[in-house]
Short mmCIF file of C-alpha atoms in Angstrom, two decimals:
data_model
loop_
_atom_site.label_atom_id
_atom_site.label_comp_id
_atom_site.label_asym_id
_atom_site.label_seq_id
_atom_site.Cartn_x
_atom_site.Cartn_y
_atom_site.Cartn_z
CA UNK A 1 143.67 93.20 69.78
CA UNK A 2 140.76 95.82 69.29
CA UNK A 3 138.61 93.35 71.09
CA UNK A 4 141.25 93.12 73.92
CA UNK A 5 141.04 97.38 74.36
CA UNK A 6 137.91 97.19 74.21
CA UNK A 7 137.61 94.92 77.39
CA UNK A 8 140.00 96.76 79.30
CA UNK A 9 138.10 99.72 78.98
CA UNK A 10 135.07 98.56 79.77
CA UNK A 11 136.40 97.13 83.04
CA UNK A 12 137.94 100.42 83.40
CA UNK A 13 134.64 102.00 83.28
CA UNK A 14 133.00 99.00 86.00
CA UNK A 15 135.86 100.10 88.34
CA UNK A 16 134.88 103.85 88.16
CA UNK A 17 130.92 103.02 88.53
CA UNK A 18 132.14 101.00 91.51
CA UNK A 19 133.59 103.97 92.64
CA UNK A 20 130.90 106.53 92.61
CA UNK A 21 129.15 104.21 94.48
CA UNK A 22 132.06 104.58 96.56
CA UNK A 23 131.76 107.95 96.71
CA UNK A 24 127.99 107.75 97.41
CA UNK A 25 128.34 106.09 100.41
CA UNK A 26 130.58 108.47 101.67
CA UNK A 27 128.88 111.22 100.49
CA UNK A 28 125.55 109.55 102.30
CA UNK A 29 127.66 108.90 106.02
CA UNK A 30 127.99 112.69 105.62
CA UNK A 31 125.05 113.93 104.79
CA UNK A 32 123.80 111.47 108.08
CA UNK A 33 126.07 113.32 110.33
CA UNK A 34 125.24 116.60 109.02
CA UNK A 35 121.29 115.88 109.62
CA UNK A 36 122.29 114.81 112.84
CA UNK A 37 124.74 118.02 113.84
CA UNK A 38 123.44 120.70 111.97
CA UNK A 39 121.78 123.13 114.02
CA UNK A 40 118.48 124.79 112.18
CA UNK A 41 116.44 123.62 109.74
CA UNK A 42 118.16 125.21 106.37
CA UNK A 43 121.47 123.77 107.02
CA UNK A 44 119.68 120.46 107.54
CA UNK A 45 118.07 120.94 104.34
CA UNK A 46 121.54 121.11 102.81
CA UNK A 47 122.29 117.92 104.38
CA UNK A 48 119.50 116.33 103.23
CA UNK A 49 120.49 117.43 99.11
CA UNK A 50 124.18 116.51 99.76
CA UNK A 51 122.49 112.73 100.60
CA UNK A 52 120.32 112.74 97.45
CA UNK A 53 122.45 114.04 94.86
CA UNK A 54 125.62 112.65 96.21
CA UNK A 55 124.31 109.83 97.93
CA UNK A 56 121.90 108.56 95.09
CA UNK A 57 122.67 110.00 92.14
CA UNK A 58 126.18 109.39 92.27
CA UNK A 59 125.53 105.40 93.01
CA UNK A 60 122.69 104.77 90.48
CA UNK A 61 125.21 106.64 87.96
CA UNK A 62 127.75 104.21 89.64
CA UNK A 63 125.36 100.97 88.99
CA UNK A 64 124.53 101.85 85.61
CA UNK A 65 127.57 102.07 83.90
CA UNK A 66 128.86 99.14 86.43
CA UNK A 67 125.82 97.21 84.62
CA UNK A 68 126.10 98.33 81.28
CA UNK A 69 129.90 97.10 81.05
CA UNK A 70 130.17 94.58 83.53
CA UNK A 71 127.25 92.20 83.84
CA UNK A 72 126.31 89.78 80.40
CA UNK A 73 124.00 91.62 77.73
CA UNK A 74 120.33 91.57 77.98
CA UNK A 75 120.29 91.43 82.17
CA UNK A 76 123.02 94.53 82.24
CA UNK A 77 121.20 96.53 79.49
CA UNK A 78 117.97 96.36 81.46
CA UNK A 79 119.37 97.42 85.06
CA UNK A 80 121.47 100.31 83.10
CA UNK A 81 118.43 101.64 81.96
CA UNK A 82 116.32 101.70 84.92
CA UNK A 83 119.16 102.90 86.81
CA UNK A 84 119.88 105.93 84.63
CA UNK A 85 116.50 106.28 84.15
CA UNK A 86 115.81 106.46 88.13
CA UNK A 87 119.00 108.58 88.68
CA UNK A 88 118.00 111.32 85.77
CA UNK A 89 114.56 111.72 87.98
CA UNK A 90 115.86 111.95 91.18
CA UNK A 91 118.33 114.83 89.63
CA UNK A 92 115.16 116.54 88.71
CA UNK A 93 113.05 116.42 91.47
CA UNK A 94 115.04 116.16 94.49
CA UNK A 95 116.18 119.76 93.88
CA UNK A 96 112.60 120.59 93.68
CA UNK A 97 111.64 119.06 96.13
CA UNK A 98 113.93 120.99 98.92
CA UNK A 99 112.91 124.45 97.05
CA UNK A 100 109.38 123.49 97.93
CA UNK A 101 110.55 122.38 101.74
CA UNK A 102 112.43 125.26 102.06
CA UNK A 103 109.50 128.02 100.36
CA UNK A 104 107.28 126.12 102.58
CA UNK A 105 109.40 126.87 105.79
CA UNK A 106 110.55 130.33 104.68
CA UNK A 107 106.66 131.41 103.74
CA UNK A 108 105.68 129.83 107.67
CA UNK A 109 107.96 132.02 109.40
CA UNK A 110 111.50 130.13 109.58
CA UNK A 111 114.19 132.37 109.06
CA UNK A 112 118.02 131.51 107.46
CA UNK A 113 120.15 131.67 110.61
CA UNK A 114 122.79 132.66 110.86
CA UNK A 115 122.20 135.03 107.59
CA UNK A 116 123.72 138.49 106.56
CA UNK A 117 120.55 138.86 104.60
CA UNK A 118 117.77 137.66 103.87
CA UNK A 119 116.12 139.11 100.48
CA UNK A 120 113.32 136.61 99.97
CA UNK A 121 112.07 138.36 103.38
CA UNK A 122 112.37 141.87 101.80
CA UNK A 123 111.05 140.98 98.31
CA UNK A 124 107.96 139.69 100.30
CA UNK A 125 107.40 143.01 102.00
CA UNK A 126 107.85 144.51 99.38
CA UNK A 127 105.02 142.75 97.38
CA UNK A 128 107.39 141.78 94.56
CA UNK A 129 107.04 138.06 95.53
CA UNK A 130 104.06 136.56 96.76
CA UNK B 1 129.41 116.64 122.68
CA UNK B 2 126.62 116.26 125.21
CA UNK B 3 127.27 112.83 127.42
CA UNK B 4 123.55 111.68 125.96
CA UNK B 5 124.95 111.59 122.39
CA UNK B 6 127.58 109.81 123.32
CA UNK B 7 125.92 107.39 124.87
CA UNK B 8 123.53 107.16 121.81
CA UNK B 9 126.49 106.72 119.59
CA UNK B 10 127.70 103.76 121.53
CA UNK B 11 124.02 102.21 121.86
CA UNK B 12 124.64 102.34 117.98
CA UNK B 13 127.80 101.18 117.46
CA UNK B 14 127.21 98.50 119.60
CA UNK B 15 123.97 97.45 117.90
CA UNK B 16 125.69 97.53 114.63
CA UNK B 17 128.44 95.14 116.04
CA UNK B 18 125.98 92.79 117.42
CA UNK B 19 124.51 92.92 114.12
CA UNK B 20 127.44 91.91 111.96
CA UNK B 21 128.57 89.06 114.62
CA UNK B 22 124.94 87.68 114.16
CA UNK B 23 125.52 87.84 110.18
CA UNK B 24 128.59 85.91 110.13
CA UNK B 25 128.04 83.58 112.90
CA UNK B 26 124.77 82.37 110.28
CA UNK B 27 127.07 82.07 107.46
CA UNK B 28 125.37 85.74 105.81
CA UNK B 29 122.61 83.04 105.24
CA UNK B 30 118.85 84.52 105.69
CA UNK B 31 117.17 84.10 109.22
CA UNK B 32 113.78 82.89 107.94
CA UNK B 33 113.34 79.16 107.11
CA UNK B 34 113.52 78.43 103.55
CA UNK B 35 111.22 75.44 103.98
CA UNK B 36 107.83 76.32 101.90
CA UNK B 37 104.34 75.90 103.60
CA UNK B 38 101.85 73.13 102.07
CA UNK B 39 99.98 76.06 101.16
CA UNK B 40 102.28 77.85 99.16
CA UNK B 41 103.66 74.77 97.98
CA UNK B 42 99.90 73.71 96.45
CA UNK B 43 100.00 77.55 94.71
CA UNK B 44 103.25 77.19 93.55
CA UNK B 45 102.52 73.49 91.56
CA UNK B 46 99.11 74.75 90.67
CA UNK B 47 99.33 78.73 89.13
CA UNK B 48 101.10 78.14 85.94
CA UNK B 49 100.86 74.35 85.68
CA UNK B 50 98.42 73.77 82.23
CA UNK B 51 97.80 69.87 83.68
CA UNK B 52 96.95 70.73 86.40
CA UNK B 53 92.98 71.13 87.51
CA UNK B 54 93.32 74.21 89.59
CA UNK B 55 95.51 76.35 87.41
CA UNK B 56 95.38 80.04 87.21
CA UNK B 57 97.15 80.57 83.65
CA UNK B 58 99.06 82.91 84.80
CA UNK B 59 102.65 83.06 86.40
CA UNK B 60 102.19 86.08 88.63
CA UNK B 61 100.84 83.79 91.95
CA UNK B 62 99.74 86.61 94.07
CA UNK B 63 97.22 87.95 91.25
CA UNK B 64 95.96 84.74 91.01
CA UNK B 65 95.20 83.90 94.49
CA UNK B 66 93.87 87.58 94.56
CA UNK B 67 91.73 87.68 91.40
CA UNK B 68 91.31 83.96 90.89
CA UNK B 69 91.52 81.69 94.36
CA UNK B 70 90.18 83.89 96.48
CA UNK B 71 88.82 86.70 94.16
CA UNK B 72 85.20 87.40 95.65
CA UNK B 73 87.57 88.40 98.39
CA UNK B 74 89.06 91.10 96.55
CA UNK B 75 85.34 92.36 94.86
CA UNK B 76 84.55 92.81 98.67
CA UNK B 77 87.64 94.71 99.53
CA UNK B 78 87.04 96.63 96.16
CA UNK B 79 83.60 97.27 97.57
CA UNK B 80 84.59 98.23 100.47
CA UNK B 81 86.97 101.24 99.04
CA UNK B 82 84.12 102.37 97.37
CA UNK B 83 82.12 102.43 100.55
CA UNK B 84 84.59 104.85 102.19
CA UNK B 85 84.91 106.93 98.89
CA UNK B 86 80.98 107.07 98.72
CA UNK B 87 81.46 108.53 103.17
CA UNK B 88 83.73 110.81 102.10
CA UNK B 89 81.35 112.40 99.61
CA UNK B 90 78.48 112.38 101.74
CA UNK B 91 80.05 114.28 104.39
CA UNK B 92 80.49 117.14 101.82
CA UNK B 93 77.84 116.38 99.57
CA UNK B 94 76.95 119.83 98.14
CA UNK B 95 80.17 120.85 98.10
CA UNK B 96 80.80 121.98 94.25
CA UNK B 97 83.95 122.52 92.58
CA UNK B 98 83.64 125.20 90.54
CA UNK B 99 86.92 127.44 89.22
CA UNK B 100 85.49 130.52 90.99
CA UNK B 101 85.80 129.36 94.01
CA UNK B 102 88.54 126.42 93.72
CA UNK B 103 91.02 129.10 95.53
CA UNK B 104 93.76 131.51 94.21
CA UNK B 105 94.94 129.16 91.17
CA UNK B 106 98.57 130.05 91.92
CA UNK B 107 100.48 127.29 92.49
CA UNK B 108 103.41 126.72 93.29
CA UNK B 109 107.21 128.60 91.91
CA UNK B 110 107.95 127.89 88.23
CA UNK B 111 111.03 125.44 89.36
CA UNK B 112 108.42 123.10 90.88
CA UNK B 113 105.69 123.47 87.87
CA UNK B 114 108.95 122.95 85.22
CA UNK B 115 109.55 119.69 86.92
CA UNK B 116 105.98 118.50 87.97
CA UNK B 117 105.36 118.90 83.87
CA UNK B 118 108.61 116.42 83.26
CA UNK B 119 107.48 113.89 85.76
CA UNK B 120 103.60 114.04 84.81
CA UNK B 121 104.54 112.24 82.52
CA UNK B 122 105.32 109.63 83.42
CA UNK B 123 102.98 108.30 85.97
CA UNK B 124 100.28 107.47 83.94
CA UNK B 125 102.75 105.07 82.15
CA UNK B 126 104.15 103.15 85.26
CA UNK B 127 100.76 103.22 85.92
CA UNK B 128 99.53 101.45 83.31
CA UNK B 129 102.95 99.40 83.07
CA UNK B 130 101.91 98.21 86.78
CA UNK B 131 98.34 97.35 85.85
CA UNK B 132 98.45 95.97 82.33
CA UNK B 133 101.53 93.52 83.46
CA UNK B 134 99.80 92.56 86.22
CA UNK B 135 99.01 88.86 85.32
CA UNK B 136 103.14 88.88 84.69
CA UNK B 137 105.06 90.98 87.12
CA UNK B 138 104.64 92.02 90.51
CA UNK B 139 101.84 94.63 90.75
CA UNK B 140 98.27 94.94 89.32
CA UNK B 141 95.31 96.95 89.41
CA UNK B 142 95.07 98.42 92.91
CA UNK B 143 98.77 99.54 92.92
CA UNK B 144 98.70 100.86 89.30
CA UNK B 145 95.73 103.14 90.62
CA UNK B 146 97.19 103.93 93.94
CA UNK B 147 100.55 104.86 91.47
CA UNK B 148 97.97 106.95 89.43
CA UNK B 149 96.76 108.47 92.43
CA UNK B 150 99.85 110.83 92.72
CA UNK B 151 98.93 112.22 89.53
CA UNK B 152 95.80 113.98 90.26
CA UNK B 153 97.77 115.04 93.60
CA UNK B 154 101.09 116.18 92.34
CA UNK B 155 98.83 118.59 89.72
CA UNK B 156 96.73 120.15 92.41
CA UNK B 157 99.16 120.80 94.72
CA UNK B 158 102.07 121.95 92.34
CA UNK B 159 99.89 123.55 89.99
CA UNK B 160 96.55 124.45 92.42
CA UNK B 161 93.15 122.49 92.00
CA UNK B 162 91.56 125.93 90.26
CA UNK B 163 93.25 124.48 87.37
CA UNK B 164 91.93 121.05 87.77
CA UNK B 165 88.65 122.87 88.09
CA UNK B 166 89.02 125.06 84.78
CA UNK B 167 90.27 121.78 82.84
CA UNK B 168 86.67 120.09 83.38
CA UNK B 169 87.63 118.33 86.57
CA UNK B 170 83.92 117.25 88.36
CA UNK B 171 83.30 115.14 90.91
CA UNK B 172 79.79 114.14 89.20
CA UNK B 173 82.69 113.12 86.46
CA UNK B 174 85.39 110.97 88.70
CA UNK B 175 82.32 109.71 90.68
CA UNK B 176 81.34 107.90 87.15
CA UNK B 177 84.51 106.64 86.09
CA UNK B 178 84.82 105.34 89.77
CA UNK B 179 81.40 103.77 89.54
CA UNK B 180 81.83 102.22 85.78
CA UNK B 181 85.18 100.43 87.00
CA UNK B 182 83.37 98.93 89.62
CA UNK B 183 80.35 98.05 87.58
CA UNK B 184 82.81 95.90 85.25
CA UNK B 185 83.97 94.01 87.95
CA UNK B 186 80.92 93.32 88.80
CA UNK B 187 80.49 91.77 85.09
CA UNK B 188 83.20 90.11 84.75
CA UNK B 189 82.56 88.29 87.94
CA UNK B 190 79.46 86.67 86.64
CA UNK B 191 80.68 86.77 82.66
CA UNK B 192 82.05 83.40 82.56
CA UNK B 193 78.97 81.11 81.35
CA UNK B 194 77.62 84.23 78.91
CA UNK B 195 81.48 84.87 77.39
CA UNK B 196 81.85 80.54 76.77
CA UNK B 197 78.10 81.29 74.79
CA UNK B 198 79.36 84.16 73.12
CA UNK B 199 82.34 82.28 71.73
CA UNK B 200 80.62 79.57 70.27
CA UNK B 201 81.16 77.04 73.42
CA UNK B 202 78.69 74.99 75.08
CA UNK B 203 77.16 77.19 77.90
CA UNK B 204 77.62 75.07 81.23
CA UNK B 205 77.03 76.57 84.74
CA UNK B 206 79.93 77.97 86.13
CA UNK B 207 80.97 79.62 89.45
CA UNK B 208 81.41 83.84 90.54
CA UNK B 209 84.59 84.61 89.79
CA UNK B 210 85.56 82.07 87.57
CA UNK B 211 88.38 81.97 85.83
CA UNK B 212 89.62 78.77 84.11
CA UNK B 213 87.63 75.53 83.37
CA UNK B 214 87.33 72.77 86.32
CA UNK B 215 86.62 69.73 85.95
CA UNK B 216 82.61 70.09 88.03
CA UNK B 217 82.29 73.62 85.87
CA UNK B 218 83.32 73.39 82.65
CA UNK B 219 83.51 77.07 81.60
CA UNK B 220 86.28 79.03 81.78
CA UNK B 221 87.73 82.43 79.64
CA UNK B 222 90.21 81.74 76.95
CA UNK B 223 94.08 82.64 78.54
CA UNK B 224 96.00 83.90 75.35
CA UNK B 225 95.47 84.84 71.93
CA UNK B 226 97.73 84.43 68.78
CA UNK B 227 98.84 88.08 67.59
CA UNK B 228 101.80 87.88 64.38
CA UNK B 229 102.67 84.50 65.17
CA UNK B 230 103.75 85.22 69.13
CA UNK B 231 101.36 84.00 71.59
CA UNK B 232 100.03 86.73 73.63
CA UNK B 233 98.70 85.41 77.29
CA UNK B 234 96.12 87.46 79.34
CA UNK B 235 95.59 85.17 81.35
CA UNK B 236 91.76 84.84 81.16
CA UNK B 237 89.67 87.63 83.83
CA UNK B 238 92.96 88.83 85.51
CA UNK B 239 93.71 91.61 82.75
CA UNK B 240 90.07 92.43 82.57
CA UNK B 241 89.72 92.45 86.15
CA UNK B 242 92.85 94.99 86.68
CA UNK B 243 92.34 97.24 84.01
CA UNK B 244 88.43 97.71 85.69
CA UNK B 245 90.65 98.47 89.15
CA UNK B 246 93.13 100.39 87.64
CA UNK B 247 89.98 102.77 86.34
CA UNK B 248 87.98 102.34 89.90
CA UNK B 249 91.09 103.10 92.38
CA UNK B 250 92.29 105.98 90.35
CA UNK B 251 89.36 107.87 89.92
CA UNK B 252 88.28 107.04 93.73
CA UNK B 253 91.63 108.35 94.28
CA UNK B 254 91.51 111.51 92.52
CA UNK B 255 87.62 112.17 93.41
CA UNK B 256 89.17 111.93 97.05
CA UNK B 257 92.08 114.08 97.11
CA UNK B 258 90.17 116.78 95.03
CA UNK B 259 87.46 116.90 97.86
CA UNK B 260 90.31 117.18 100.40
CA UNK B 261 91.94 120.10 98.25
CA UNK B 262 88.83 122.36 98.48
CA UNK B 263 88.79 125.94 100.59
CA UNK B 264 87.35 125.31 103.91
CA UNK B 265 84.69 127.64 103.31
CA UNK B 266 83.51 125.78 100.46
CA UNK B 267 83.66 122.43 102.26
CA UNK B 268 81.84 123.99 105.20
CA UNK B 269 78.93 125.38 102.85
CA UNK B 270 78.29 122.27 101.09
CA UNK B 271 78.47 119.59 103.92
CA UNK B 272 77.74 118.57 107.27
CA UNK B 273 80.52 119.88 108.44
CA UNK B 274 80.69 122.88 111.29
CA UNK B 275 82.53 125.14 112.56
#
């Protein structure tokens, strides 16, 4: 009986990995479109994190636990742990990665537009930022 | 919606059609042949095959063909990276990195610093993962130093090479690690004979490069060691051979990107190069 419950939800959990890889894919058809449509350069750059996070995070997140409860022992533990692995360091450096795009654009001369205002700007007249 | 993007968006769609009738008319099956070559076939009942005359003792094939079959070609290639590495430096050959003039030493914001000090981490490791399994897995030397390689680049641009400078960085110092890696190549290629002597074996003439024992040149390294009652293979030169390239390739790497992180003014001082 526990055994039983125990299967069922660990196939509950495989479904719901399969479906943030689901969700990825979505998530990366969108963030394709937007790179295609978006008109400057920072709204691309949103894009661009919309098809990281959501469209690799969410999917290697998606594998992992797929893996972990779904495929036999030793070959699921090892692909759950390089996925999870690989998914915590894209979460880490794909944000930093588009802050260092985007300082990089911002400190050449691109400006957010449309914007109501633009304090980075002002902070770097001002000298408080470099 | 311009009449050009529409017309690219049915160029796509249509590809992508085209694509998936091709897929399913083959069954989903892949395009290539699956038929092997008599070459690959020979490497393939030869690497890992301990009867066999011409094995490499070692199931990784591609290291073996690259550090065993054909391995002078790969000393040459080594060589050859070295070559460039040595151009590079005589182009700016007085150029000195020194922390007072290595630029501002700013970096980059704190969000990218926070994060390059997470990751640091870990590329020496999948560095030395790549290289030290190389007689096993898929990799070896030359791509665990070229993984290594983003190490020295990641710090100087996220944290600025003035650090690099300030932490003892010299090119007088990467030059030498670049230099001993090669050196030991150079060793092990002509080791066997002296390593069979050293052991205790009968000292035969063997070839450059050599590996395992044939049956015309009867010296050969040992290819595994017992360690707490688990056999432990090394297969023979190739662990050697890319642990020397993992030290040769990274350092050449590092020595490289640290000249090409220098002020201009610096570089223009201390080389041939003008304005």
């Amino acid at each position: 009986m526990v055994t039983d419950a125990l299967t069922l939800i660990g196939q509950v959990l495989g479904c719901l990995g399969l479906v943030l890889a689901l969700v990825g894919a979505v998530n990366d058809l969108i963030a394709a479109i937007g790179f295609v449509r978006f008109k400057n350069f920072y709204l691309r750059l949103h894009a661009l994190t919309v098809g990281v996070i959501g469209g690799t995070f969410y999917p290697l997140i998606g594998l992992g636990t797929y893996a972990l409860f779904c495929i036999a022992p030793p070959l699921g533990y090892y692909v759950a742990g390089v996925s999870y692995v690989t998914a915590f360091f894209v979460l880490i450096t794909a944000p930093a990665g588009s802050h260092a795009i985007a300082r990089g654009a911002h400190r050449a001369g691109y400006r957010p537009e449309p914007a109501r205002e633009d304090k980075l700007a002002k902070d770097r007249e001002e000298g408080v930022m470099e | 919606m311009s009449s050009e993007e529409a017309l690219a968006i049915i160029v796509s769609l249509a590809a992508a059609a085209l694509l998936a009738v091709v897929a399913v008319g083959q069954g989903l099956v892949p395009v290539a042949s699956t038929d092997l070559t008599p070459l690959a076939r020979f490497y393939l009942l030869n690497v890992y095959n301990g009867s066999s005359q011409l094995w490499g003792a070692s199931p990784e094939v591609i290291t073996s063909i690259l550090w065993d079959y054909r391995g002078l070609d790969t000393v040459y290639e080594t060589a050859v990276f070295f070559l460039a590495i040595i151009a590079t430096l005589t182009l700016f050959r007085d150029a000195k990195l020194l922390p007072e003039t290595a630029g501002s030493g700013r970096g980059m914001t704190v969000i990218v610093k926070t994060v390059t000090r997470i990751t640091f981490v870990t590329i020496p490791i999948i560095a030395a993962s790549i290289a030290l399994h190389g007689h096993l897995t898929p990799g070896g030397g030359f791509q665990g130093g070229a993984a290594f390689g983003v190490a020295p680049l990641l710090l100087i641009t996220a944290f600025s090479l003035r650090l690099a400078a300030e932490r003892g960085w010299s090119k007088g110092k990467l030059l030498t690690v670049r230099t001993a890696g090669l050196l030991a190549i150079g060793l092990i290629a002509v080791s066997t004979p002296y390593i069979i002597a050293a052991l205790g074996g009968k000292a035969g003439i063997g070839y450059v490069m050599q590996n395992q024992p044939k049956a015309w040149a009867e010296v050969g390294w040992p290819y595994a060691i017992a360690y707490a009652g688990m056999r432990v293979l090394f297969s023979g030169t190739l662990l050697f051979l890319n642990l020397a390239e993992l030290f040769a390739v990274s350092a050449g790497l590092a020595l490289v990107f640290t000249v090409i992180a220098m002020p201009t003014e610096v570089l223009e001082k201390g080389g041939g190069v003008k304005k």
